[in-house]
PDB file of C-alpha atoms and ligand atoms in Angstrom:
ATOM      1  CA  MET N   1      80.430   9.405 146.123  1.00 41.00           C
ATOM      2  CA  THR N   2      79.261   6.000 145.502  1.00 41.00           C
ATOM      3  CA  VAL N   3      76.742   6.116 148.146  1.00 43.00           C
ATOM      4  CA  GLU N   4      74.393   7.775 145.381  1.00 43.00           C
ATOM      5  CA  TYR N   5      74.416   4.752 143.314  1.00 50.00           C
ATOM      6  CA  GLU N   6      72.154   3.224 146.003  1.00 59.00           C
ATOM      7  CA  ALA N   7      69.652   5.651 145.047  1.00 67.00           C
ATOM      8  CA  THR N   8      66.087   3.432 144.371  1.00 78.00           C
ATOM      9  CA  ALA N   9      63.038   4.329 142.514  1.00 81.00           C
ATOM     10  CA  ALA N  10      61.064   3.140 145.641  1.00 80.00           C
ATOM     11  CA  ALA N  11      63.176   5.276 148.224  1.00 81.00           C
ATOM     12  CA  SER N  12      63.051   8.479 146.004  1.00 81.00           C
ATOM     13  CA  GLY N  13      59.430   7.913 144.964  1.00 84.00           C
ATOM     14  CA  ASN N  14      58.499   7.467 148.891  1.00 84.00           C
ATOM     15  CA  SER N  15      59.931  10.598 149.503  1.00 85.00           C
ATOM     16  CA  ALA N  16      58.451  12.519 147.106  1.00 86.00           C
ATOM     17  CA  THR N  17      54.704  11.000 147.769  1.00 89.00           C
ATOM     18  CA  GLU N  18      55.449  11.913 151.667  1.00 88.00           C
ATOM     19  CA  ARG N  19      56.607  15.549 151.002  1.00 86.00           C
ATOM     20  CA  PHE N  20      53.726  15.823 148.637  1.00 87.00           C
ATOM     21  CA  LEU N  21      50.945  14.653 151.328  1.00 86.00           C
ATOM     22  CA  SER N  22      52.443  17.177 153.631  1.00 85.00           C
ATOM     23  CA  LYS N  23      51.580  20.126 151.422  1.00 82.00           C
ATOM     24  CA  GLU N  24      48.772  22.404 152.358  1.00 71.00           C
ATOM     25  CA  SER N  25      46.985  22.034 149.071  1.00 72.00           C
ATOM     26  CA  ALA N  26      47.231  18.270 148.701  1.00 70.00           C
ATOM     27  CA  GLY N  27      43.611  17.167 148.589  1.00 69.00           C
ATOM     28  CA  ALA N  28      41.707  19.999 147.852  1.00 71.00           C
ATOM     29  CA  THR N  29      38.250  19.493 146.716  1.00 76.00           C
ATOM     30  CA  SER N  30      36.073  20.437 143.800  1.00 86.00           C
ATOM     31  CA  SER N  31      32.083  20.542 143.529  1.00 93.00           C
ATOM     32  CA  PRO N  32      30.377  17.125 143.052  1.00 95.00           C
ATOM     33  CA  GLU N  33      29.211  18.384 139.437  1.00 96.00           C
ATOM     34  CA  ARG N  34      32.561  18.994 138.716  1.00 96.00           C
ATOM     35  CA  VAL N  35      33.957  15.491 139.809  1.00 95.00           C
ATOM     36  CA  ASP N  36      30.800  13.788 138.462  1.00 96.00           C
ATOM     37  CA  MET N  37      32.186  15.654 134.865  1.00 97.00           C
ATOM     38  CA  LEU N  38      35.515  14.952 135.199  1.00 96.00           C
ATOM     39  CA  VAL N  39      35.883  11.758 136.246  1.00 97.00           C
ATOM     40  CA  GLY N  40      32.672  10.857 133.798  1.00 98.00           C
ATOM     41  CA  GLU N  41      34.857  11.719 131.281  1.00 98.00           C
ATOM     42  CA  VAL N  42      37.954  10.027 132.006  1.00 98.00           C
ATOM     43  CA  LEU N  43      36.206   6.845 132.797  1.00 98.00           C
ATOM     44  CA  GLY N  44      34.363   6.989 129.556  1.00 98.00           C
ATOM     45  CA  ALA N  45      37.310   7.414 127.550  1.00 98.00           C
ATOM     46  CA  VAL N  46      38.749   4.143 129.155  1.00 98.00           C
ATOM     47  CA  HIS N  47      35.880   2.480 128.866  1.00 98.00           C
ATOM     48  CA  GLU N  48      35.861   3.616 124.711  1.00 98.00           C
ATOM     49  CA  THR N  49      39.588   2.328 124.759  1.00 98.00           C
ATOM     50  CA  ILE N  50      38.794  -1.084 126.150  1.00 98.00           C
ATOM     51  CA  ARG N  51      35.793  -1.386 123.466  1.00 98.00           C
ATOM     52  CA  ARG N  52      38.071  -0.207 120.576  1.00 98.00           C
ATOM     53  CA  HIS N  53      41.190  -2.432 121.337  1.00 98.00           C
ATOM     54  CA  GLU N  54      39.049  -5.357 123.021  1.00 98.00           C
ATOM     55  CA  VAL N  55      41.016  -5.126 125.947  1.00 98.00           C
ATOM     56  CA  SER N  56      41.377  -8.760 127.488  1.00 98.00           C
ATOM     57  CA  TYR N  57      41.273  -9.960 130.953  1.00 98.00           C
ATOM     58  CA  ASP N  58      45.155 -10.578 130.945  1.00 98.00           C
ATOM     59  CA  GLU N  59      45.732  -7.174 130.113  1.00 98.00           C
ATOM     60  CA  TYR N  60      43.006  -5.624 132.339  1.00 98.00           C
ATOM     61  CA  GLU N  61      44.876  -7.890 135.065  1.00 98.00           C
ATOM     62  CA  ALA N  62      48.254  -6.483 134.260  1.00 97.00           C
ATOM     63  CA  LEU N  63      47.033  -3.006 134.527  1.00 98.00           C
ATOM     64  CA  LYS N  64      45.569  -3.854 138.023  1.00 98.00           C
ATOM     65  CA  ALA N  65      48.941  -5.005 138.851  1.00 98.00           C
ATOM     66  CA  TRP N  66      51.072  -2.284 137.526  1.00 98.00           C
ATOM     67  CA  LEU N  67      48.644   0.345 139.430  1.00 98.00           C
ATOM     68  CA  ILE N  68      48.987  -1.604 142.525  1.00 98.00           C
ATOM     69  CA  GLN N  69      52.763  -0.986 142.076  1.00 98.00           C
ATOM     70  CA  VAL N  70      53.101   2.414 141.288  1.00 98.00           C
ATOM     71  CA  GLY N  71      51.901   3.195 144.750  1.00 96.00           C
ATOM     72  CA  ALA N  72      53.814   0.735 146.600  1.00 96.00           C
ATOM     73  CA  ASP N  73      56.807   2.409 144.624  1.00 96.00           C
ATOM     74  CA  GLY N  74      55.374   5.467 145.633  1.00 96.00           C
ATOM     75  CA  GLU N  75      55.941   6.339 142.588  1.00 96.00           C
ATOM     76  CA  TRP N  76      52.329   8.508 141.770  1.00 96.00           C
ATOM     77  CA  PRO N  77      54.110  11.966 141.891  1.00 95.00           C
ATOM     78  CA  LEU N  78      56.754  10.710 139.243  1.00 96.00           C
ATOM     79  CA  PHE N  79      53.981   9.489 136.918  1.00 97.00           C
ATOM     80  CA  LEU N  80      51.761  11.932 137.278  1.00 97.00           C
ATOM     81  CA  ASP N  81      54.300  15.042 136.938  1.00 97.00           C
ATOM     82  CA  VAL N  82      55.869  12.941 133.347  1.00 97.00           C
ATOM     83  CA  TRP N  83      52.783  12.114 132.038  1.00 98.00           C
ATOM     84  CA  LEU N  84      50.110  14.811 132.966  1.00 98.00           C
ATOM     85  CA  GLU N  85      51.390  17.737 134.568  1.00 98.00           C
ATOM     86  CA  HIS N  86      52.839  19.189 131.109  1.00 98.00           C
ATOM     87  CA  VAL N  87      48.913  19.962 130.164  1.00 98.00           C
ATOM     88  CA  VAL N  88      47.784  21.134 133.411  1.00 97.00           C
ATOM     89  CA  GLU N  89      50.569  23.525 133.242  1.00 97.00           C
ATOM     90  CA  GLU N  90      49.566  24.801 129.640  1.00 97.00           C
ATOM     91  CA  VAL N  91      46.037  25.056 130.771  1.00 97.00           C
ATOM     92  CA  ALA N  92      46.877  27.082 134.005  1.00 96.00           C
ATOM     93  CA  THR N  93      49.372  29.514 132.479  1.00 96.00           C
ATOM     94  CA  GLU N  94      47.930  30.113 128.829  1.00 96.00           C
ATOM     95  CA  ASP N  95      46.424  33.663 129.366  1.00 96.00           C
ATOM     96  CA  ARG N  96      50.212  35.003 130.803  1.00 96.00           C
ATOM     97  CA  GLU N  97      51.925  37.986 128.916  1.00 97.00           C
ATOM     98  CA  GLY N  98      55.162  37.554 130.868  1.00 98.00           C
ATOM     99  CA  SER N  99      57.730  34.506 130.887  1.00 98.00           C
ATOM    100  CA  GLN N 100      56.200  31.394 130.177  1.00 97.00           C
ATOM    101  CA  GLY N 101      57.154  28.486 132.554  1.00 98.00           C
ATOM    102  CA  SER N 102      56.751  24.602 132.571  1.00 98.00           C
ATOM    103  CA  ILE N 103      56.048  21.934 135.039  1.00 98.00           C
ATOM    104  CA  GLU N 104      57.268  22.015 138.771  1.00 97.00           C
ATOM    105  CA  GLY N 105      58.175  18.010 138.461  1.00 95.00           C
ATOM    106  CA  PRO N 106      58.281  15.501 141.754  1.00 94.00           C
ATOM    107  CA  TYR N 107      61.455  17.098 143.354  1.00 94.00           C
ATOM    108  CA  TYR N 108      60.804  20.841 144.542  1.00 96.00           C
ATOM    109  CA  VAL N 109      61.469  21.437 148.180  1.00 96.00           C
ATOM    110  CA  ALA N 110      60.206  24.857 149.681  1.00 96.00           C
ATOM    111  CA  ASP N 111      62.546  27.135 151.999  1.00 97.00           C
ATOM    112  CA  SER N 112      65.706  26.421 150.233  1.00 98.00           C
ATOM    113  CA  PRO N 113      68.536  28.221 151.964  1.00 98.00           C
ATOM    114  CA  ARG N 114      68.224  32.422 151.285  1.00 98.00           C
ATOM    115  CA  LEU N 115      71.221  33.539 149.060  1.00 98.00           C
ATOM    116  CA  PRO N 116      72.446  37.057 148.086  1.00 98.00           C
ATOM    117  CA  ALA N 117      71.534  38.311 144.543  1.00 98.00           C
ATOM    118  CA  GLU N 118      75.368  37.003 143.572  1.00 98.00           C
ATOM    119  CA  ALA N 119      75.708  33.380 145.156  1.00 98.00           C
ATOM    120  CA  SER N 120      76.692  30.169 144.523  1.00 98.00           C
ATOM    121  CA  LEU N 121      74.044  27.408 144.985  1.00 98.00           C
ATOM    122  CA  PRO N 122      75.253  25.011 148.213  1.00 98.00           C
ATOM    123  CA  MET N 123      77.425  22.533 146.608  1.00 98.00           C
ATOM    124  CA  ARG N 124      80.112  19.923 147.561  1.00 97.00           C
ATOM    125  CA  ASP N 125      83.912  20.887 147.396  1.00 95.00           C
ATOM    126  CA  ASP N 126      84.377  18.705 144.537  1.00 94.00           C
ATOM    127  CA  GLU N 127      80.897  18.929 142.938  1.00 97.00           C
ATOM    128  CA  PRO N 128      81.186  17.367 139.542  1.00 96.00           C
ATOM    129  CA  GLY N 129      80.410  19.143 136.193  1.00 95.00           C
ATOM    130  CA  THR N 130      81.378  22.537 134.108  1.00 93.00           C
ATOM    131  CA  PRO N 131      80.679  25.539 136.333  1.00 96.00           C
ATOM    132  CA  LEU N 132      77.633  27.338 135.170  1.00 97.00           C
ATOM    133  CA  VAL N 133      77.108  31.022 135.771  1.00 97.00           C
ATOM    134  CA  PHE N 134      73.512  31.870 135.325  1.00 98.00           C
ATOM    135  CA  GLN N 135      72.508  35.449 135.398  1.00 98.00           C
ATOM    136  CA  GLY N 136      69.393  37.836 134.623  1.00 98.00           C
ATOM    137  CA  ARG N 137      67.270  40.179 135.625  1.00 98.00           C
ATOM    138  CA  VAL N 138      63.437  39.779 136.671  1.00 98.00           C
ATOM    139  CA  THR N 139      61.033  42.663 135.889  1.00 98.00           C
ATOM    140  CA  ASP N 140      57.057  43.136 135.508  1.00 98.00           C
ATOM    141  CA  VAL N 141      55.410  43.198 132.013  1.00 97.00           C
ATOM    142  CA  SER N 142      56.309  46.790 131.482  1.00 97.00           C
ATOM    143  CA  GLY N 143      60.001  46.596 132.103  1.00 97.00           C
ATOM    144  CA  ARG N 144      60.184  47.925 135.735  1.00 98.00           C
ATOM    145  CA  SER N 145      62.641  46.339 138.082  1.00 98.00           C
ATOM    146  CA  LEU N 146      61.381  43.782 140.637  1.00 98.00           C
ATOM    147  CA  SER N 147      63.921  44.875 143.309  1.00 98.00           C
ATOM    148  CA  GLY N 148      64.260  41.664 145.796  1.00 98.00           C
ATOM    149  CA  ALA N 149      62.705  39.338 143.490  1.00 98.00           C
ATOM    150  CA  HIS N 150      63.378  35.708 144.748  1.00 98.00           C
ATOM    151  CA  VAL N 151      64.774  33.210 142.216  1.00 98.00           C
ATOM    152  CA  GLU N 152      64.307  29.647 143.540  1.00 98.00           C
ATOM    153  CA  MET N 153      66.762  27.279 141.504  1.00 98.00           C
ATOM    154  CA  TRP N 154      67.027  23.164 142.301  1.00 98.00           C
ATOM    155  CA  HIS N 155      68.266  20.992 139.848  1.00 98.00           C
ATOM    156  CA  ALA N 156      70.037  17.135 139.764  1.00 96.00           C
ATOM    157  CA  ASP N 157      73.919  16.729 140.234  1.00 95.00           C
ATOM    158  CA  ASP N 158      75.885  15.237 137.625  1.00 93.00           C
ATOM    159  CA  TYR N 159      75.032  11.917 138.190  1.00 91.00           C
ATOM    160  CA  GLY N 160      71.296  12.948 137.643  1.00 90.00           C
ATOM    161  CA  PHE N 161      70.247  12.786 141.649  1.00 92.00           C
ATOM    162  CA  TYR N 162      68.440  15.338 143.665  1.00 95.00           C
ATOM    163  CA  SER N 163      69.438  16.017 147.265  1.00 96.00           C
ATOM    164  CA  GLN N 164      66.457  15.043 149.765  1.00 95.00           C
ATOM    165  CA  TYR N 165      65.619  12.267 147.113  1.00 92.00           C
ATOM    166  CA  ALA N 166      68.805  10.157 146.828  1.00 90.00           C
ATOM    167  CA  PRO N 167      70.899   9.056 149.745  1.00 91.00           C
ATOM    168  CA  GLY N 168      74.259  10.755 150.872  1.00 93.00           C
ATOM    169  CA  LEU N 169      73.749  14.172 149.238  1.00 95.00           C
ATOM    170  CA  PRO N 170      73.810  17.143 151.561  1.00 97.00           C
ATOM    171  CA  GLU N 171      70.634  18.486 152.357  1.00 97.00           C
ATOM    172  CA  TRP N 172      70.344  21.335 150.198  1.00 98.00           C
ATOM    173  CA  ASN N 173      72.714  20.312 147.749  1.00 98.00           C
ATOM    174  CA  LEU N 174      71.948  22.499 144.364  1.00 98.00           C
ATOM    175  CA  ARG N 175      69.050  24.140 145.625  1.00 98.00           C
ATOM    176  CA  GLY N 176      68.743  27.424 146.724  1.00 98.00           C
ATOM    177  CA  THR N 177      66.720  30.959 147.068  1.00 98.00           C
ATOM    178  CA  VAL N 178      68.208  34.073 145.512  1.00 98.00           C
ATOM    179  CA  VAL N 179      67.305  37.277 146.324  1.00 98.00           C
ATOM    180  CA  ALA N 180      67.470  39.474 143.528  1.00 98.00           C
ATOM    181  CA  ASP N 181      69.096  43.120 143.981  1.00 98.00           C
ATOM    182  CA  GLU N 182      67.303  46.529 143.816  1.00 98.00           C
ATOM    183  CA  TRP N 183      67.647  46.283 139.754  1.00 98.00           C
ATOM    184  CA  GLY N 184      65.730  43.019 140.034  1.00 98.00           C
ATOM    185  CA  ARG N 185      69.446  41.249 138.808  1.00 98.00           C
ATOM    186  CA  PHE N 186      70.666  38.152 140.218  1.00 98.00           C
ATOM    187  CA  ARG N 187      73.951  36.048 139.564  1.00 98.00           C
ATOM    188  CA  ILE N 188      74.179  32.708 140.160  1.00 98.00           C
ATOM    189  CA  HIS N 189      76.975  30.501 140.282  1.00 98.00           C
ATOM    190  CA  THR N 190      76.299  26.345 139.864  1.00 98.00           C
ATOM    191  CA  VAL N 191      77.435  23.570 137.948  1.00 97.00           C
ATOM    192  CA  GLN N 192      76.095  22.381 134.416  1.00 95.00           C
ATOM    193  CA  PRO N 193      73.585  19.621 134.863  1.00 94.00           C
ATOM    194  CA  ALA N 194      73.757  16.407 132.590  1.00 90.00           C
ATOM    195  CA  PRO N 195      70.733  14.647 130.802  1.00 91.00           C
ATOM    196  CA  TYR N 196      68.232  12.970 133.401  1.00 88.00           C
ATOM    197  CA  GLN N 197      67.004   9.729 132.970  1.00 92.00           C
ATOM    198  CA  ILE N 198      63.652   9.251 135.508  1.00 92.00           C
ATOM    199  CA  PRO N 199      64.190   6.306 138.313  1.00 89.00           C
ATOM    200  CA  HIS N 200      63.514   3.278 136.224  1.00 90.00           C
ATOM    201  CA  ASP N 201      63.857   0.434 138.399  1.00 93.00           C
ATOM    202  CA  GLY N 202      60.267   0.875 139.439  1.00 96.00           C
ATOM    203  CA  ALA N 203      56.906   0.629 138.134  1.00 97.00           C
ATOM    204  CA  CYS N 204      57.656   3.763 135.754  1.00 97.00           C
ATOM    205  CA  GLY N 205      60.715   2.075 134.681  1.00 97.00           C
ATOM    206  CA  ALA N 206      58.305  -0.996 133.932  1.00 97.00           C
ATOM    207  CA  LEU N 207      56.080   0.987 131.918  1.00 97.00           C
ATOM    208  CA  ILE N 208      58.608   2.398 130.119  1.00 97.00           C
ATOM    209  CA  ALA N 209      60.372  -0.788 129.034  1.00 97.00           C
ATOM    210  CA  ALA N 210      57.019  -2.652 128.238  1.00 97.00           C
ATOM    211  CA  ALA N 211      56.300   0.425 125.897  1.00 97.00           C
ATOM    212  CA  GLY N 212      59.489   0.534 124.266  1.00 97.00           C
ATOM    213  CA  TRP N 213      59.920   4.341 125.294  1.00 97.00           C
ATOM    214  CA  HIS N 214      62.987   5.791 127.028  1.00 96.00           C
ATOM    215  CA  ALA N 215      63.214   7.332 130.225  1.00 96.00           C
ATOM    216  CA  TRP N 216      65.380  10.506 129.534  1.00 97.00           C
ATOM    217  CA  ARG N 217      64.802  14.133 129.958  1.00 97.00           C
ATOM    218  CA  PRO N 218      67.007  16.936 128.632  1.00 97.00           C
ATOM    219  CA  ALA N 219      69.522  18.512 131.309  1.00 97.00           C
ATOM    220  CA  HIS N 220      67.465  20.785 133.134  1.00 98.00           C
ATOM    221  CA  LEU N 221      67.379  23.608 135.903  1.00 98.00           C
ATOM    222  CA  HIS N 222      64.209  23.909 137.577  1.00 98.00           C
ATOM    223  CA  LEU N 223      63.393  27.363 138.961  1.00 98.00           C
ATOM    224  CA  LYS N 224      60.409  29.376 140.554  1.00 98.00           C
ATOM    225  CA  VAL N 225      60.451  33.187 140.553  1.00 98.00           C
ATOM    226  CA  SER N 226      58.467  35.622 142.486  1.00 98.00           C
ATOM    227  CA  ALA N 227      57.796  39.040 143.659  1.00 98.00           C
ATOM    228  CA  ALA N 228      55.026  40.506 145.914  1.00 97.00           C
ATOM    229  CA  GLY N 229      52.039  41.667 143.940  1.00 97.00           C
ATOM    230  CA  HIS N 230      53.056  39.167 140.836  1.00 98.00           C
ATOM    231  CA  ARG N 231      52.624  35.438 139.624  1.00 97.00           C
ATOM    232  CA  ARG N 232      54.966  33.320 140.468  1.00 98.00           C
ATOM    233  CA  VAL N 233      56.670  31.649 137.303  1.00 98.00           C
ATOM    234  CA  THR N 234      57.569  28.114 137.797  1.00 98.00           C
ATOM    235  CA  SER N 235      59.863  27.151 134.981  1.00 98.00           C
ATOM    236  CA  GLN N 236      62.950  25.134 133.584  1.00 98.00           C
ATOM    237  CA  LEU N 237      65.278  25.807 131.381  1.00 98.00           C
ATOM    238  CA  TYR N 238      67.177  23.406 128.788  1.00 98.00           C
ATOM    239  CA  PHE N 239      70.689  23.642 126.898  1.00 97.00           C
ATOM    240  CA  ARG N 240      70.039  24.472 123.078  1.00 97.00           C
ATOM    241  CA  GLY N 241      71.035  21.120 120.869  1.00 96.00           C
ATOM    242  CA  GLY N 242      71.548  18.971 123.998  1.00 96.00           C
ATOM    243  CA  ASP N 243      70.189  15.315 123.914  1.00 96.00           C
ATOM    244  CA  TYR N 244      66.341  14.780 124.513  1.00 97.00           C
ATOM    245  CA  VAL N 245      65.629  18.506 123.970  1.00 98.00           C
ATOM    246  CA  ASP N 246      63.325  17.228 121.222  1.00 97.00           C
ATOM    247  CA  ASP N 247      62.229  14.315 122.696  1.00 97.00           C
ATOM    248  CA  ASP N 248      61.541  15.085 126.800  1.00 98.00           C
ATOM    249  CA  ILE N 249      59.939  11.948 128.189  1.00 97.00           C
ATOM    250  CA  ALA N 250      57.901  14.379 130.407  1.00 98.00           C
ATOM    251  CA  GLN N 251      57.362  16.788 127.180  1.00 98.00           C
ATOM    252  CA  ALA N 252      58.270  19.565 128.949  1.00 98.00           C
ATOM    253  CA  VAL N 253      60.421  21.963 126.709  1.00 98.00           C
ATOM    254  CA  LYS N 254      59.318  24.987 124.816  1.00 98.00           C
ATOM    255  CA  PRO N 255      61.344  27.308 122.552  1.00 97.00           C
ATOM    256  CA  SER N 256      61.452  30.267 124.962  1.00 97.00           C
ATOM    257  CA  LEU N 257      62.968  27.864 127.463  1.00 98.00           C
ATOM    258  CA  LEU N 258      66.314  26.792 125.928  1.00 98.00           C
ATOM    259  CA  LEU N 259      69.505  28.804 126.819  1.00 98.00           C
ATOM    260  CA  ASP N 260      72.699  29.430 125.019  1.00 97.00           C
ATOM    261  CA  PRO N 261      75.713  29.242 127.580  1.00 96.00           C
ATOM    262  CA  THR N 262      78.870  30.726 125.933  1.00 96.00           C
ATOM    263  CA  PRO N 263      82.225  29.874 127.837  1.00 94.00           C
ATOM    264  CA  THR N 264      83.492  32.442 129.932  1.00 89.00           C
ATOM    265  CA  ALA N 265      86.816  34.394 128.899  1.00 86.00           C
ATOM    266  CA  ASP N 266      88.943  32.467 131.100  1.00 87.00           C
ATOM    267  CA  GLY N 267      87.544  28.905 129.712  1.00 86.00           C
ATOM    268  CA  THR N 268      86.776  27.688 132.999  1.00 87.00           C
ATOM    269  CA  SER N 269      83.041  28.025 133.115  1.00 93.00           C
ATOM    270  CA  ASN N 270      79.858  28.598 130.930  1.00 96.00           C
ATOM    271  CA  GLU N 271      77.666  31.961 131.234  1.00 97.00           C
ATOM    272  CA  VAL N 272      74.219  32.496 130.319  1.00 98.00           C
ATOM    273  CA  THR N 273      71.769  35.344 130.668  1.00 98.00           C
ATOM    274  CA  TYR N 274      67.955  34.644 131.404  1.00 98.00           C
ATOM    275  CA  ASN N 275      65.392  37.241 132.186  1.00 98.00           C
ATOM    276  CA  PHE N 276      62.137  36.668 133.794  1.00 98.00           C
ATOM    277  CA  THR N 277      58.783  39.043 133.256  1.00 98.00           C
ATOM    278  CA  LEU N 278      56.079  38.417 135.833  1.00 98.00           C
ATOM    279  CA  ASP N 279      52.410  39.185 135.263  1.00 98.00           C
ATOM    280  CA  ARG N 280      50.476  41.103 137.948  1.00 97.00           C
ATOM    281  CA  GLU N 281      48.371  39.369 140.565  1.00 94.00           C
TER     282      GLU N 281
HETATM  283  C1  MBD W 301      62.198  14.963 137.100  1.00 52.55           C
HETATM  284  O1  MBD W 301      63.587  15.790 137.473  1.00 52.55           O
HETATM  285  C2  MBD W 301      61.658  16.146 136.500  1.00 52.55           C
HETATM  286  O2  MBD W 301      62.109  17.014 136.389  1.00 52.55           O
HETATM  287  C3  MBD W 301      60.361  15.364 135.947  1.00 52.55           C
HETATM  288  C4  MBD W 301      59.489  16.945 135.641  1.00 52.55           C
HETATM  289  C5  MBD W 301      59.961  14.416 136.275  1.00 52.55           C
HETATM  290  C6  MBD W 301      60.781  13.511 136.809  1.00 52.55           C
HETATM  291  C7  MBD W 301      62.045  13.887 137.179  1.00 52.55           C
HETATM  292 FE1   FE W 302      63.959  17.553 137.091  1.00 52.55          FE
END
């Protein structure tokens, strides 16, 4: 599996950029009044920082070079999803009664292979990592089963690579859409992901190095859970006590998103139950 090591920030960044631009919602507009207010406020905050800290021409030009490089590396999706999306998600979902969620991140792909209520995610014969059985139930806020709910799951492999964004992986590796049974139940066989370092050989990596930050996210599973007539939950689940759970570069961890997997009786894999509650639309 050595080809995976040839993954570069620019290659995954450019795939994420292309895929984002092909989404129908990309570039939706707002009223001139709102654009004026929002952009005016953001620029005002930047002006204020420049004055307060007496930003120099050298620093201004370093910023200009860096912004140009973010685009050249295709890293706008990565930059925005790592450093801004968590606040957008918080605001968009604060009125929910049902399950909390988290950010989507840059590596979702719609229309993954549809699988029955108990299924293995598509994976290689020698897929590395500890097997994980992820099971649960999807209900509405009054506890009624959401029969046939869709549980979409996608996650990085044991080396931290996402299929379709790193070379050498089967197209749908570790991605699938599980259709829950008539009681809203699902049981997904996959492998436990490892902590994840965001691509760090591009512009985002240069920022992280220049600021003395780290590039890590805790190990995570990405999910989208949906059912007719209900609000879709986009989520991420983490492993309690794991590295970077308290220090996620993307600030996307919440206490309700922590899993406590336990070894199965035969000791060959870990098992965890997590239920989803969806608000009405
Ligand atoms: C990821 O895998 C991710 O989930 C986020 C939010 C940002 C970068 C890479
Ligand atoms: Fe991720």
